[in-house]
Amino acid sequence: MNRQIEHKQTGATLIVGLIMVLVITILGLSAIRGSGLQEQMAGNMRDRQLAFQASEAALREAEFQLEVPEPPIGTAVGFEESLDQSSTVFWQDFDNNWSALAASYSEDIDHVRERPAYLVEEVKFYSSGVDGNPVDLASMLNRGMEVRYRVTSRSTGGSTDANVILQSTYRN
């Protein structure tokens, strides 16, 4: 009687189990890969934020030095007459273009690869009319030249890949 109850086993459970283990392994590997990528993105964002904050500090230091009656244009490192450079390439090429002209930030900043630098330019221009007054050559000449300062700062984050350049216009 026992012989009639015996069933032939085909191994379907083993195959289904192996497929499930394979699916779970693939899901685990993709989760590990995704978390590694997220960790890299978080590190890059941290480097960029470090560079941004350091560049912002240098920008504010330069603007603070402009709050005197006679800014040191042309007499101090980092303070130049107008360079007439509006090209993005000029400002991005720090090493070859404006590093010799720039001043370094006065304090050390933790976790930043190199000290931030800044450059202040004096920009003179003829002002247009205000308060609804018409703009014509005579009124512009009567008003004379106005002076603004273009402040540019650059910083590197924790790695040399994270560079931030900030620029502001300052008026006394």
Short mmCIF file of N, CA and C in Angstrom, two decimals:
data_model
loop_
_atom_site.label_atom_id
_atom_site.label_comp_id
_atom_site.label_asym_id
_atom_site.label_seq_id
_atom_site.Cartn_x
_atom_site.Cartn_y
_atom_site.Cartn_z
N MET A 1 0.77 -1.18 0.00
CA MET A 1 0.00 0.00 0.00
C MET A 1 0.83 1.26 0.00
N ASN A 2 1.88 1.21 0.62
CA ASN A 2 2.74 2.39 0.66
C ASN A 2 3.29 2.74 -0.72
N ARG A 3 3.38 1.76 -1.55
CA ARG A 3 3.93 2.02 -2.87
C ARG A 3 2.98 2.82 -3.75
N GLN A 4 1.78 2.72 -3.55
CA GLN A 4 0.83 3.44 -4.37
C GLN A 4 0.80 4.93 -4.02
N ILE A 5 1.15 5.31 -2.80
CA ILE A 5 1.11 6.69 -2.35
C ILE A 5 2.33 7.46 -2.85
N GLU A 6 3.38 6.86 -3.17
CA GLU A 6 4.59 7.54 -3.62
C GLU A 6 4.31 8.37 -4.87
N HIS A 7 4.81 9.64 -4.84
CA HIS A 7 4.67 10.52 -6.00
C HIS A 7 6.04 10.79 -6.57
N LYS A 8 6.06 11.01 -7.80
CA LYS A 8 7.31 11.31 -8.45
C LYS A 8 7.63 12.78 -8.25
N GLN A 9 8.80 13.13 -7.71
CA GLN A 9 9.22 14.51 -7.48
C GLN A 9 9.97 15.01 -8.70
N THR A 10 9.60 16.25 -9.15
CA THR A 10 10.22 16.79 -10.36
C THR A 10 11.22 17.90 -10.05
N GLY A 11 11.30 18.42 -8.81
CA GLY A 11 12.26 19.47 -8.45
C GLY A 11 11.78 20.87 -8.76
N ALA A 12 10.50 21.07 -8.97
CA ALA A 12 9.96 22.39 -9.28
C ALA A 12 10.17 23.36 -8.11
N THR A 13 10.06 22.90 -6.90
CA THR A 13 10.25 23.76 -5.74
C THR A 13 11.69 24.28 -5.68
N LEU A 14 12.63 23.44 -6.02
CA LEU A 14 14.03 23.85 -6.03
C LEU A 14 14.26 24.95 -7.07
N ILE A 15 13.69 24.79 -8.24
CA ILE A 15 13.87 25.78 -9.31
C ILE A 15 13.23 27.11 -8.91
N VAL A 16 12.02 27.07 -8.37
CA VAL A 16 11.35 28.29 -7.93
C VAL A 16 12.15 28.95 -6.81
N GLY A 17 12.68 28.17 -5.87
CA GLY A 17 13.50 28.72 -4.78
C GLY A 17 14.76 29.40 -5.30
N LEU A 18 15.42 28.77 -6.27
CA LEU A 18 16.64 29.35 -6.84
C LEU A 18 16.32 30.66 -7.59
N ILE A 19 15.21 30.71 -8.29
CA ILE A 19 14.82 31.94 -8.98
C ILE A 19 14.55 33.04 -7.97
N MET A 20 13.88 32.72 -6.88
CA MET A 20 13.61 33.72 -5.83
C MET A 20 14.91 34.24 -5.22
N VAL A 21 15.86 33.36 -4.96
CA VAL A 21 17.15 33.79 -4.42
C VAL A 21 17.87 34.69 -5.41
N LEU A 22 17.80 34.38 -6.69
CA LEU A 22 18.42 35.21 -7.71
C LEU A 22 17.78 36.60 -7.76
N VAL A 23 16.46 36.67 -7.70
CA VAL A 23 15.76 37.96 -7.72
C VAL A 23 16.12 38.78 -6.49
N ILE A 24 16.15 38.16 -5.33
CA ILE A 24 16.51 38.87 -4.09
C ILE A 24 17.95 39.36 -4.16
N THR A 25 18.86 38.57 -4.73
CA THR A 25 20.26 38.98 -4.87
C THR A 25 20.39 40.19 -5.80
N ILE A 26 19.67 40.17 -6.90
CA ILE A 26 19.70 41.31 -7.83
C ILE A 26 19.16 42.56 -7.16
N LEU A 27 18.07 42.44 -6.43
CA LEU A 27 17.51 43.59 -5.71
C LEU A 27 18.50 44.12 -4.67
N GLY A 28 19.16 43.24 -3.95
CA GLY A 28 20.14 43.66 -2.95
C GLY A 28 21.33 44.37 -3.58
N LEU A 29 21.83 43.83 -4.69
CA LEU A 29 22.96 44.47 -5.37
C LEU A 29 22.59 45.85 -5.91
N SER A 30 21.38 45.98 -6.46
CA SER A 30 20.98 47.30 -6.97
C SER A 30 20.79 48.29 -5.82
N ALA A 31 20.33 47.83 -4.68
CA ALA A 31 20.19 48.72 -3.52
C ALA A 31 21.57 49.17 -3.02
N ILE A 32 22.52 48.27 -3.01
CA ILE A 32 23.88 48.63 -2.59
C ILE A 32 24.48 49.64 -3.57
N ARG A 33 24.29 49.39 -4.87
CA ARG A 33 24.81 50.30 -5.88
C ARG A 33 24.14 51.67 -5.77
N GLY A 34 22.85 51.71 -5.56
CA GLY A 34 22.12 52.97 -5.42
C GLY A 34 22.56 53.75 -4.20
N SER A 35 22.79 53.07 -3.10
CA SER A 35 23.23 53.79 -1.89
C SER A 35 24.65 54.32 -2.06
N GLY A 36 25.50 53.60 -2.78
CA GLY A 36 26.84 54.11 -3.06
C GLY A 36 26.81 55.35 -3.92
N LEU A 37 25.92 55.36 -4.90
CA LEU A 37 25.77 56.53 -5.77
C LEU A 37 25.23 57.72 -4.97
N GLN A 38 24.28 57.46 -4.09
CA GLN A 38 23.73 58.53 -3.26
C GLN A 38 24.80 59.09 -2.31
N GLU A 39 25.67 58.23 -1.82
CA GLU A 39 26.75 58.69 -0.96
C GLU A 39 27.72 59.59 -1.73
N GLN A 40 28.02 59.24 -2.97
CA GLN A 40 28.88 60.09 -3.80
C GLN A 40 28.21 61.43 -4.08
N MET A 41 26.92 61.41 -4.36
CA MET A 41 26.20 62.66 -4.62
C MET A 41 26.19 63.55 -3.38
N ALA A 42 26.01 62.95 -2.22
CA ALA A 42 26.02 63.74 -0.98
C ALA A 42 27.40 64.34 -0.72
N GLY A 43 28.45 63.58 -1.01
CA GLY A 43 29.81 64.10 -0.86
C GLY A 43 30.09 65.25 -1.81
N ASN A 44 29.63 65.11 -3.06
CA ASN A 44 29.82 66.19 -4.04
C ASN A 44 29.04 67.44 -3.63
N MET A 45 27.83 67.25 -3.12
CA MET A 45 27.04 68.39 -2.67
C MET A 45 27.70 69.08 -1.48
N ARG A 46 28.28 68.30 -0.59
CA ARG A 46 29.00 68.87 0.57
C ARG A 46 30.19 69.69 0.09
N ASP A 47 30.96 69.15 -0.86
CA ASP A 47 32.11 69.89 -1.42
C ASP A 47 31.66 71.20 -2.06
N ARG A 48 30.58 71.14 -2.80
CA ARG A 48 30.08 72.35 -3.45
C ARG A 48 29.61 73.38 -2.42
N GLN A 49 28.94 72.92 -1.38
CA GLN A 49 28.49 73.84 -0.34
C GLN A 49 29.67 74.46 0.41
N LEU A 50 30.71 73.67 0.66
CA LEU A 50 31.92 74.22 1.29
C LEU A 50 32.52 75.32 0.41
N ALA A 51 32.62 75.03 -0.90
CA ALA A 51 33.19 76.01 -1.82
C ALA A 51 32.31 77.26 -1.89
N PHE A 52 31.00 77.07 -1.91
CA PHE A 52 30.08 78.21 -1.98
C PHE A 52 30.21 79.09 -0.74
N GLN A 53 30.22 78.48 0.44
CA GLN A 53 30.30 79.25 1.68
C GLN A 53 31.64 79.98 1.79
N ALA A 54 32.72 79.33 1.37
CA ALA A 54 34.03 79.98 1.41
C ALA A 54 34.09 81.15 0.43
N SER A 55 33.53 80.96 -0.75
CA SER A 55 33.51 82.04 -1.73
C SER A 55 32.63 83.20 -1.25
N GLU A 56 31.53 82.88 -0.59
CA GLU A 56 30.66 83.91 -0.03
C GLU A 56 31.39 84.70 1.06
N ALA A 57 32.17 84.02 1.88
CA ALA A 57 32.94 84.71 2.93
C ALA A 57 33.95 85.68 2.32
N ALA A 58 34.63 85.25 1.26
CA ALA A 58 35.60 86.12 0.59
C ALA A 58 34.90 87.32 -0.05
N LEU A 59 33.73 87.08 -0.64
CA LEU A 59 32.96 88.16 -1.24
C LEU A 59 32.58 89.20 -0.20
N ARG A 60 32.12 88.75 0.95
CA ARG A 60 31.71 89.67 2.02
C ARG A 60 32.91 90.43 2.60
N GLU A 61 34.06 89.77 2.69
CA GLU A 61 35.25 90.46 3.19
C GLU A 61 35.65 91.59 2.24
N ALA A 62 35.61 91.33 0.94
CA ALA A 62 35.96 92.37 -0.03
C ALA A 62 34.96 93.52 0.02
N GLU A 63 33.67 93.21 0.15
CA GLU A 63 32.67 94.26 0.24
C GLU A 63 32.84 95.08 1.52
N PHE A 64 33.24 94.43 2.60
CA PHE A 64 33.47 95.15 3.86
C PHE A 64 34.63 96.14 3.70
N GLN A 65 35.65 95.75 2.94
CA GLN A 65 36.79 96.64 2.73
C GLN A 65 36.45 97.83 1.83
N LEU A 66 35.33 97.74 1.11
CA LEU A 66 34.88 98.85 0.26
C LEU A 66 34.07 99.89 1.03
N GLU A 67 33.77 99.63 2.27
CA GLU A 67 32.92 100.54 3.04
C GLU A 67 33.67 101.74 3.61
N VAL A 68 34.90 101.95 3.21
CA VAL A 68 35.66 103.12 3.65
C VAL A 68 35.45 104.24 2.63
N PRO A 69 35.69 105.50 3.02
CA PRO A 69 35.48 106.61 2.07
C PRO A 69 36.35 106.51 0.82
N GLU A 70 37.57 106.05 0.96
CA GLU A 70 38.48 105.92 -0.19
C GLU A 70 38.90 104.46 -0.32
N PRO A 71 38.17 103.65 -1.09
CA PRO A 71 38.57 102.25 -1.27
C PRO A 71 39.97 102.16 -1.87
N PRO A 72 40.72 101.13 -1.54
CA PRO A 72 42.13 101.03 -1.98
C PRO A 72 42.30 100.57 -3.42
N ILE A 73 41.51 101.10 -4.33
CA ILE A 73 41.59 100.68 -5.74
C ILE A 73 42.95 101.08 -6.31
N GLY A 74 43.62 100.11 -6.88
CA GLY A 74 44.92 100.35 -7.52
C GLY A 74 46.09 100.41 -6.55
N THR A 75 45.83 100.37 -5.23
CA THR A 75 46.93 100.47 -4.27
C THR A 75 47.09 99.20 -3.44
N ALA A 76 46.14 98.30 -3.47
CA ALA A 76 46.23 97.08 -2.67
C ALA A 76 46.01 95.87 -3.57
N VAL A 77 46.55 94.74 -3.14
CA VAL A 77 46.35 93.50 -3.89
C VAL A 77 44.87 93.15 -3.87
N GLY A 78 44.33 92.81 -5.02
CA GLY A 78 42.93 92.44 -5.13
C GLY A 78 42.02 93.59 -5.48
N PHE A 79 42.56 94.81 -5.57
CA PHE A 79 41.75 95.99 -5.90
C PHE A 79 42.33 96.63 -7.16
N GLU A 80 41.60 96.51 -8.25
CA GLU A 80 42.11 96.94 -9.55
C GLU A 80 41.16 97.96 -10.20
N GLU A 81 41.73 98.75 -11.10
CA GLU A 81 40.89 99.58 -11.97
C GLU A 81 40.15 98.61 -12.88
N SER A 82 39.24 99.08 -13.66
CA SER A 82 38.42 98.21 -14.49
C SER A 82 39.27 97.33 -15.40
N LEU A 83 38.99 96.05 -15.38
CA LEU A 83 39.69 95.12 -16.25
C LEU A 83 39.00 94.96 -17.59
N ASP A 84 37.80 95.51 -17.72
CA ASP A 84 36.99 95.39 -18.93
C ASP A 84 36.87 93.95 -19.38
N GLN A 85 36.62 93.08 -18.45
CA GLN A 85 36.47 91.66 -18.75
C GLN A 85 35.07 91.20 -18.37
N SER A 86 34.24 90.99 -19.35
CA SER A 86 32.92 90.43 -19.07
C SER A 86 32.83 89.00 -19.56
N SER A 87 33.92 88.49 -20.10
CA SER A 87 33.94 87.13 -20.63
C SER A 87 33.93 86.11 -19.50
N THR A 88 33.07 85.14 -19.61
CA THR A 88 33.01 84.06 -18.63
C THR A 88 34.31 83.27 -18.61
N VAL A 89 34.93 83.11 -19.77
CA VAL A 89 36.18 82.35 -19.87
C VAL A 89 37.28 83.01 -19.03
N PHE A 90 37.34 84.33 -19.04
CA PHE A 90 38.36 85.04 -18.25
C PHE A 90 38.20 84.69 -16.77
N TRP A 91 36.98 84.70 -16.26
CA TRP A 91 36.76 84.47 -14.84
C TRP A 91 36.88 83.01 -14.48
N GLN A 92 36.59 82.11 -15.39
CA GLN A 92 36.72 80.68 -15.09
C GLN A 92 38.18 80.23 -15.09
N ASP A 93 39.03 80.88 -15.87
CA ASP A 93 40.43 80.49 -15.93
C ASP A 93 41.21 81.25 -14.86
N PHE A 94 41.03 80.83 -13.63
CA PHE A 94 41.62 81.50 -12.48
C PHE A 94 43.15 81.45 -12.53
N ASP A 95 43.70 80.28 -12.80
CA ASP A 95 45.16 80.11 -12.73
C ASP A 95 45.90 81.00 -13.72
N ASN A 96 45.38 81.14 -14.92
CA ASN A 96 46.11 81.90 -15.95
C ASN A 96 45.69 83.35 -16.04
N ASN A 97 44.46 83.69 -15.64
CA ASN A 97 43.98 85.04 -15.89
C ASN A 97 44.04 85.96 -14.68
N TRP A 98 43.42 85.62 -13.58
CA TRP A 98 43.30 86.61 -12.53
C TRP A 98 43.84 86.20 -11.18
N SER A 99 44.51 85.07 -11.07
CA SER A 99 45.06 84.66 -9.78
C SER A 99 46.17 85.59 -9.30
N ALA A 100 46.96 86.16 -10.21
CA ALA A 100 48.04 87.07 -9.81
C ALA A 100 47.49 88.39 -9.30
N LEU A 101 46.29 88.76 -9.73
CA LEU A 101 45.67 90.02 -9.31
C LEU A 101 44.86 89.87 -8.03
N ALA A 102 44.42 88.67 -7.73
CA ALA A 102 43.47 88.44 -6.63
C ALA A 102 44.15 88.45 -5.27
N ALA A 103 43.37 88.83 -4.27
CA ALA A 103 43.81 88.79 -2.87
C ALA A 103 43.23 87.55 -2.21
N SER A 104 43.94 87.02 -1.24
CA SER A 104 43.46 85.84 -0.52
C SER A 104 42.61 86.26 0.66
N TYR A 105 41.65 85.41 0.98
CA TYR A 105 40.81 85.63 2.15
C TYR A 105 41.69 85.61 3.39
N SER A 106 41.37 86.42 4.38
CA SER A 106 42.27 86.64 5.51
C SER A 106 42.31 85.49 6.52
N GLU A 107 41.30 84.64 6.57
CA GLU A 107 41.26 83.58 7.59
C GLU A 107 41.30 82.21 6.95
N ASP A 108 41.73 81.22 7.75
CA ASP A 108 41.70 79.84 7.29
C ASP A 108 40.28 79.31 7.44
N ILE A 109 39.87 78.48 6.49
CA ILE A 109 38.55 77.85 6.54
C ILE A 109 38.77 76.35 6.56
N ASP A 110 38.17 75.68 7.53
CA ASP A 110 38.34 74.24 7.67
C ASP A 110 37.72 73.49 6.50
N HIS A 111 38.33 72.38 6.14
CA HIS A 111 37.84 71.43 5.14
C HIS A 111 37.83 71.98 3.72
N VAL A 112 38.48 73.10 3.48
CA VAL A 112 38.56 73.68 2.14
C VAL A 112 39.97 73.47 1.62
N ARG A 113 40.09 73.02 0.40
CA ARG A 113 41.38 72.66 -0.18
C ARG A 113 42.35 73.84 -0.23
N GLU A 114 41.87 75.01 -0.65
CA GLU A 114 42.73 76.19 -0.73
C GLU A 114 41.96 77.42 -0.27
N ARG A 115 42.69 78.41 0.14
CA ARG A 115 42.07 79.65 0.65
C ARG A 115 41.34 80.38 -0.48
N PRO A 116 40.14 80.89 -0.22
CA PRO A 116 39.41 81.62 -1.26
C PRO A 116 40.14 82.91 -1.66
N ALA A 117 39.84 83.37 -2.85
CA ALA A 117 40.46 84.61 -3.36
C ALA A 117 39.36 85.53 -3.89
N TYR A 118 39.68 86.82 -3.90
CA TYR A 118 38.73 87.80 -4.42
C TYR A 118 39.45 88.88 -5.19
N LEU A 119 38.69 89.51 -6.07
CA LEU A 119 39.20 90.60 -6.89
C LEU A 119 38.11 91.66 -6.98
N VAL A 120 38.48 92.91 -6.71
CA VAL A 120 37.54 94.03 -6.76
C VAL A 120 37.96 94.93 -7.91
N GLU A 121 37.00 95.22 -8.78
CA GLU A 121 37.26 96.13 -9.90
C GLU A 121 36.42 97.39 -9.75
N GLU A 122 37.01 98.48 -10.11
CA GLU A 122 36.27 99.74 -10.16
C GLU A 122 35.67 99.86 -11.56
N VAL A 123 34.36 100.05 -11.62
CA VAL A 123 33.68 100.16 -12.90
C VAL A 123 33.04 101.54 -12.96
N LYS A 124 33.46 102.34 -13.93
CA LYS A 124 32.90 103.69 -14.10
C LYS A 124 31.98 103.68 -15.31
N PHE A 125 30.88 104.40 -15.19
CA PHE A 125 29.93 104.49 -16.29
C PHE A 125 29.10 105.75 -16.15
N TYR A 126 28.50 106.15 -17.24
CA TYR A 126 27.58 107.28 -17.21
C TYR A 126 26.21 106.77 -16.81
N SER A 127 25.62 107.42 -15.84
CA SER A 127 24.32 107.00 -15.33
C SER A 127 23.21 107.53 -16.21
N SER A 128 22.15 106.77 -16.29
CA SER A 128 20.97 107.24 -17.03
C SER A 128 20.08 108.03 -16.07
N GLY A 129 19.05 108.64 -16.59
CA GLY A 129 18.14 109.45 -15.77
C GLY A 129 17.38 108.61 -14.78
N VAL A 130 16.96 109.26 -13.70
CA VAL A 130 16.15 108.59 -12.68
C VAL A 130 14.88 109.40 -12.46
N ASP A 131 13.97 108.85 -11.72
CA ASP A 131 12.72 109.52 -11.37
C ASP A 131 11.92 109.93 -12.60
N GLY A 132 11.98 109.15 -13.65
CA GLY A 132 11.18 109.44 -14.83
C GLY A 132 11.75 110.52 -15.72
N ASN A 133 12.92 111.05 -15.40
CA ASN A 133 13.53 112.08 -16.24
C ASN A 133 13.98 111.46 -17.55
N PRO A 134 13.94 112.21 -18.63
CA PRO A 134 14.36 111.66 -19.91
C PRO A 134 15.87 111.41 -19.92
N VAL A 135 16.24 110.44 -20.71
CA VAL A 135 17.65 110.10 -20.84
C VAL A 135 18.16 110.72 -22.14
N ASP A 136 19.08 111.65 -22.02
CA ASP A 136 19.71 112.23 -23.19
C ASP A 136 21.18 112.47 -22.86
N LEU A 137 21.95 112.74 -23.86
CA LEU A 137 23.39 112.91 -23.68
C LEU A 137 23.72 114.05 -22.74
N ALA A 138 23.02 115.15 -22.83
CA ALA A 138 23.32 116.31 -21.99
C ALA A 138 23.10 115.99 -20.51
N SER A 139 21.99 115.31 -20.19
CA SER A 139 21.74 114.98 -18.78
C SER A 139 22.75 113.97 -18.26
N MET A 140 23.17 113.04 -19.13
CA MET A 140 24.18 112.07 -18.70
C MET A 140 25.51 112.76 -18.42
N LEU A 141 25.90 113.70 -19.27
CA LEU A 141 27.16 114.41 -19.07
C LEU A 141 27.10 115.30 -17.84
N ASN A 142 25.94 115.89 -17.57
CA ASN A 142 25.79 116.73 -16.38
C ASN A 142 25.91 115.90 -15.09
N ARG A 143 25.39 114.71 -15.13
CA ARG A 143 25.47 113.86 -13.93
C ARG A 143 26.89 113.35 -13.71
N GLY A 144 27.64 113.18 -14.78
CA GLY A 144 29.01 112.71 -14.66
C GLY A 144 29.10 111.19 -14.52
N MET A 145 30.30 110.76 -14.25
CA MET A 145 30.55 109.32 -14.13
C MET A 145 30.13 108.84 -12.75
N GLU A 146 29.54 107.65 -12.73
CA GLU A 146 29.25 106.99 -11.47
C GLU A 146 30.22 105.83 -11.31
N VAL A 147 30.45 105.46 -10.08
CA VAL A 147 31.40 104.38 -9.80
C VAL A 147 30.68 103.27 -9.06
N ARG A 148 30.87 102.07 -9.54
CA ARG A 148 30.42 100.86 -8.86
C ARG A 148 31.64 99.94 -8.76
N TYR A 149 31.52 98.94 -7.96
CA TYR A 149 32.60 97.98 -7.79
C TYR A 149 32.08 96.59 -8.09
N ARG A 150 32.78 95.88 -8.97
CA ARG A 150 32.45 94.50 -9.27
C ARG A 150 33.36 93.62 -8.42
N VAL A 151 32.77 92.85 -7.55
CA VAL A 151 33.52 91.99 -6.64
C VAL A 151 33.36 90.55 -7.12
N THR A 152 34.47 89.88 -7.36
CA THR A 152 34.46 88.49 -7.81
C THR A 152 35.26 87.66 -6.82
N SER A 153 34.68 86.55 -6.39
CA SER A 153 35.40 85.67 -5.47
C SER A 153 35.37 84.25 -6.02
N ARG A 154 36.38 83.49 -5.65
CA ARG A 154 36.50 82.10 -6.11
C ARG A 154 36.99 81.25 -4.97
N SER A 155 36.42 80.06 -4.87
CA SER A 155 36.85 79.14 -3.84
C SER A 155 36.75 77.71 -4.34
N THR A 156 37.53 76.86 -3.72
CA THR A 156 37.52 75.43 -3.99
C THR A 156 37.04 74.72 -2.74
N GLY A 157 36.26 73.68 -2.92
CA GLY A 157 35.73 72.93 -1.78
C GLY A 157 36.75 71.95 -1.24
N GLY A 158 36.26 70.83 -0.73
CA GLY A 158 37.12 69.80 -0.16
C GLY A 158 37.96 69.09 -1.20
N SER A 159 37.52 69.12 -2.46
CA SER A 159 38.30 68.55 -3.56
C SER A 159 38.50 69.63 -4.62
N THR A 160 39.42 69.40 -5.51
CA THR A 160 39.69 70.41 -6.55
C THR A 160 38.60 70.43 -7.62
N ASP A 161 37.69 69.48 -7.58
CA ASP A 161 36.61 69.43 -8.57
C ASP A 161 35.47 70.39 -8.26
N ALA A 162 35.37 70.83 -7.01
CA ALA A 162 34.28 71.72 -6.61
C ALA A 162 34.79 73.16 -6.55
N ASN A 163 34.52 73.93 -7.60
CA ASN A 163 34.92 75.33 -7.67
C ASN A 163 33.68 76.20 -7.78
N VAL A 164 33.67 77.30 -7.04
CA VAL A 164 32.55 78.23 -7.10
C VAL A 164 33.10 79.63 -7.33
N ILE A 165 32.51 80.33 -8.29
CA ILE A 165 32.84 81.73 -8.56
C ILE A 165 31.58 82.54 -8.33
N LEU A 166 31.67 83.53 -7.46
CA LEU A 166 30.55 84.43 -7.18
C LEU A 166 30.93 85.84 -7.60
N GLN A 167 29.95 86.60 -8.01
CA GLN A 167 30.22 87.97 -8.42
C GLN A 167 29.07 88.86 -7.93
N SER A 168 29.43 90.01 -7.41
CA SER A 168 28.41 90.97 -6.98
C SER A 168 28.81 92.37 -7.43
N THR A 169 27.84 93.25 -7.45
CA THR A 169 28.10 94.65 -7.75
C THR A 169 27.84 95.44 -6.49
N TYR A 170 28.80 96.27 -6.12
CA TYR A 170 28.72 97.00 -4.87
C TYR A 170 28.74 98.50 -5.13
N ARG A 171 27.95 99.22 -4.36
CA ARG A 171 27.91 100.67 -4.50
C ARG A 171 28.09 101.29 -3.13
N ASN A 172 28.99 102.27 -3.03
CA ASN A 172 29.19 102.97 -1.77
C ASN A 172 28.05 103.91 -1.49
#
